[in-house]
CSV table of C-alpha atoms in Angstrom, one decimal:
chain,number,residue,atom,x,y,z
A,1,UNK,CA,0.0,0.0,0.0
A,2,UNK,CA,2.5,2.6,1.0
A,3,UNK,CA,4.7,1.8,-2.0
A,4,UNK,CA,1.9,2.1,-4.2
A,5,UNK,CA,0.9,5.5,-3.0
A,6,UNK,CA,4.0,6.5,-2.7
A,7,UNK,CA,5.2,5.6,-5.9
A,8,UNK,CA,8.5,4.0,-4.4
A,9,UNK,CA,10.0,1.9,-2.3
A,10,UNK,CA,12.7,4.6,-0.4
A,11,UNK,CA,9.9,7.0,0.7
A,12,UNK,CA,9.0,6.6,4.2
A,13,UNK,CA,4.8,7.6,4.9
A,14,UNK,CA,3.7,8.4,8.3
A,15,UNK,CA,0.5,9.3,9.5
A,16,UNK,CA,-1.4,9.5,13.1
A,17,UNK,CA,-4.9,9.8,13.8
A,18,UNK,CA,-6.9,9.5,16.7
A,19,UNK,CA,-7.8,6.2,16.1
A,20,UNK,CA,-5.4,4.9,13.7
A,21,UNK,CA,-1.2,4.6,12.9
A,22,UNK,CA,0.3,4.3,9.8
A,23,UNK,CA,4.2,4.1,10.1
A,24,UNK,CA,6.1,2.5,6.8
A,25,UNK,CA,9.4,2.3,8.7
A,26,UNK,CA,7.6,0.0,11.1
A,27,UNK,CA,4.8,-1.7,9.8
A,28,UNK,CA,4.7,-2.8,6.5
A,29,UNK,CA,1.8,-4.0,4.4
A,30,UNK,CA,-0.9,-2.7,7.0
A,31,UNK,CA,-1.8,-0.1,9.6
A,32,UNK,CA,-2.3,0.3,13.5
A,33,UNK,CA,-5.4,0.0,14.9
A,34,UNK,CA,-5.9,1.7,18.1
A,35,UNK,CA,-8.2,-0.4,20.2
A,36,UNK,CA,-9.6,-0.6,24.0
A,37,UNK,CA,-7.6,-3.5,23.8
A,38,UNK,CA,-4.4,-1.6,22.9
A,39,UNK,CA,-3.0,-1.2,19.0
A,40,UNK,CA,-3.5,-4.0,16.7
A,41,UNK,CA,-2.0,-4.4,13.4
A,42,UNK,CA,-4.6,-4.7,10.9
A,43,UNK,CA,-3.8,-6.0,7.7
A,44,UNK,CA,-5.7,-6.3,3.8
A,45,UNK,CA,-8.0,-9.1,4.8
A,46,UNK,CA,-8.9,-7.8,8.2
A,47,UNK,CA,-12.1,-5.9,8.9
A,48,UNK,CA,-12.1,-2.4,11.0
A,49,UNK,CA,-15.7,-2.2,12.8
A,50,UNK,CA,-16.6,0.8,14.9
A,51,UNK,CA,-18.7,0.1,18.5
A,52,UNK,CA,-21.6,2.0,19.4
A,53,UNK,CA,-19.3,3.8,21.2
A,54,UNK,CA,-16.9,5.1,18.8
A,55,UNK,CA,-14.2,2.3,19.9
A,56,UNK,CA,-12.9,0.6,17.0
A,57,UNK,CA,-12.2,-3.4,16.8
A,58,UNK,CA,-10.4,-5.7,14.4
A,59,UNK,CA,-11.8,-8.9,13.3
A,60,UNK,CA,-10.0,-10.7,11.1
A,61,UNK,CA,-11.8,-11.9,7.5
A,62,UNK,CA,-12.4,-15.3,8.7
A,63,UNK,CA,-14.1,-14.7,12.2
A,64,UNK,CA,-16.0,-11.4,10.5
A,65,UNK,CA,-17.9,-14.0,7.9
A,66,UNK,CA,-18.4,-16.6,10.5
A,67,UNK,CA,-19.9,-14.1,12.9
A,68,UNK,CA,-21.9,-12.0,10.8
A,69,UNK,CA,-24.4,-12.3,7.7
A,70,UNK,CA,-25.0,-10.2,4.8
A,71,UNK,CA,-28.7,-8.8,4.9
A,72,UNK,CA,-29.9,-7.1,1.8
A,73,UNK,CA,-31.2,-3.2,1.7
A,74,UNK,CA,-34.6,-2.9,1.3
A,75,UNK,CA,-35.6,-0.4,-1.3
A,76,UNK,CA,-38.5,-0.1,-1.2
C-alpha cells in the first residue's frame, strides 16, 4: 500500500490519527489500529468495525464471515 501511494519503495509515509497509525518504517503491508484493547495491526484481509461507542475493533476476514451475515437493503 505505502509503496503504491507513494510511488516508491525509499519513501517513508507516516501518519497519526486518533484512532489509527500508519508508520512504513515500522509496519509494512498494514496499519495500526488503536483499540480498548491496545494497538492492533490490521492487515488487507482484516475488517475495521466501529462500536456504538466510537471504539474501533479488528476482526479478522475469517471470524468477520463466521460471525456475521450479509442482509440485503430494502428499497423499497
Amino acid at each position: 500500500m505505502f509503496d503504491f501511494l507513494t510511488g516508491t519503495e525509499d519513501q517513508p509515509m507516516y501518519l497519526e490519527g486518533e484512532h489509527f497509525n500508519i508508520d512504513h518504517t515500522k509496519v509494512g503491508g498494514g496499519l495500526i489500529i488503536k483499540t480498548l484493547e491496545g494497538d492492533h495491526l490490521a492487515r488487507f484481509s482484516d475488517w475495521i468495525i466501529k462500536g456504538v461507542n466510537g471504539d474501533f475493533h479488528l476482526c479478522k476476514h475469517e471470524i468477520f464471515e463466521k460471525t456475521y451475515e450479509l442482509v440485503e437493503e430494502d428499497n423499497s
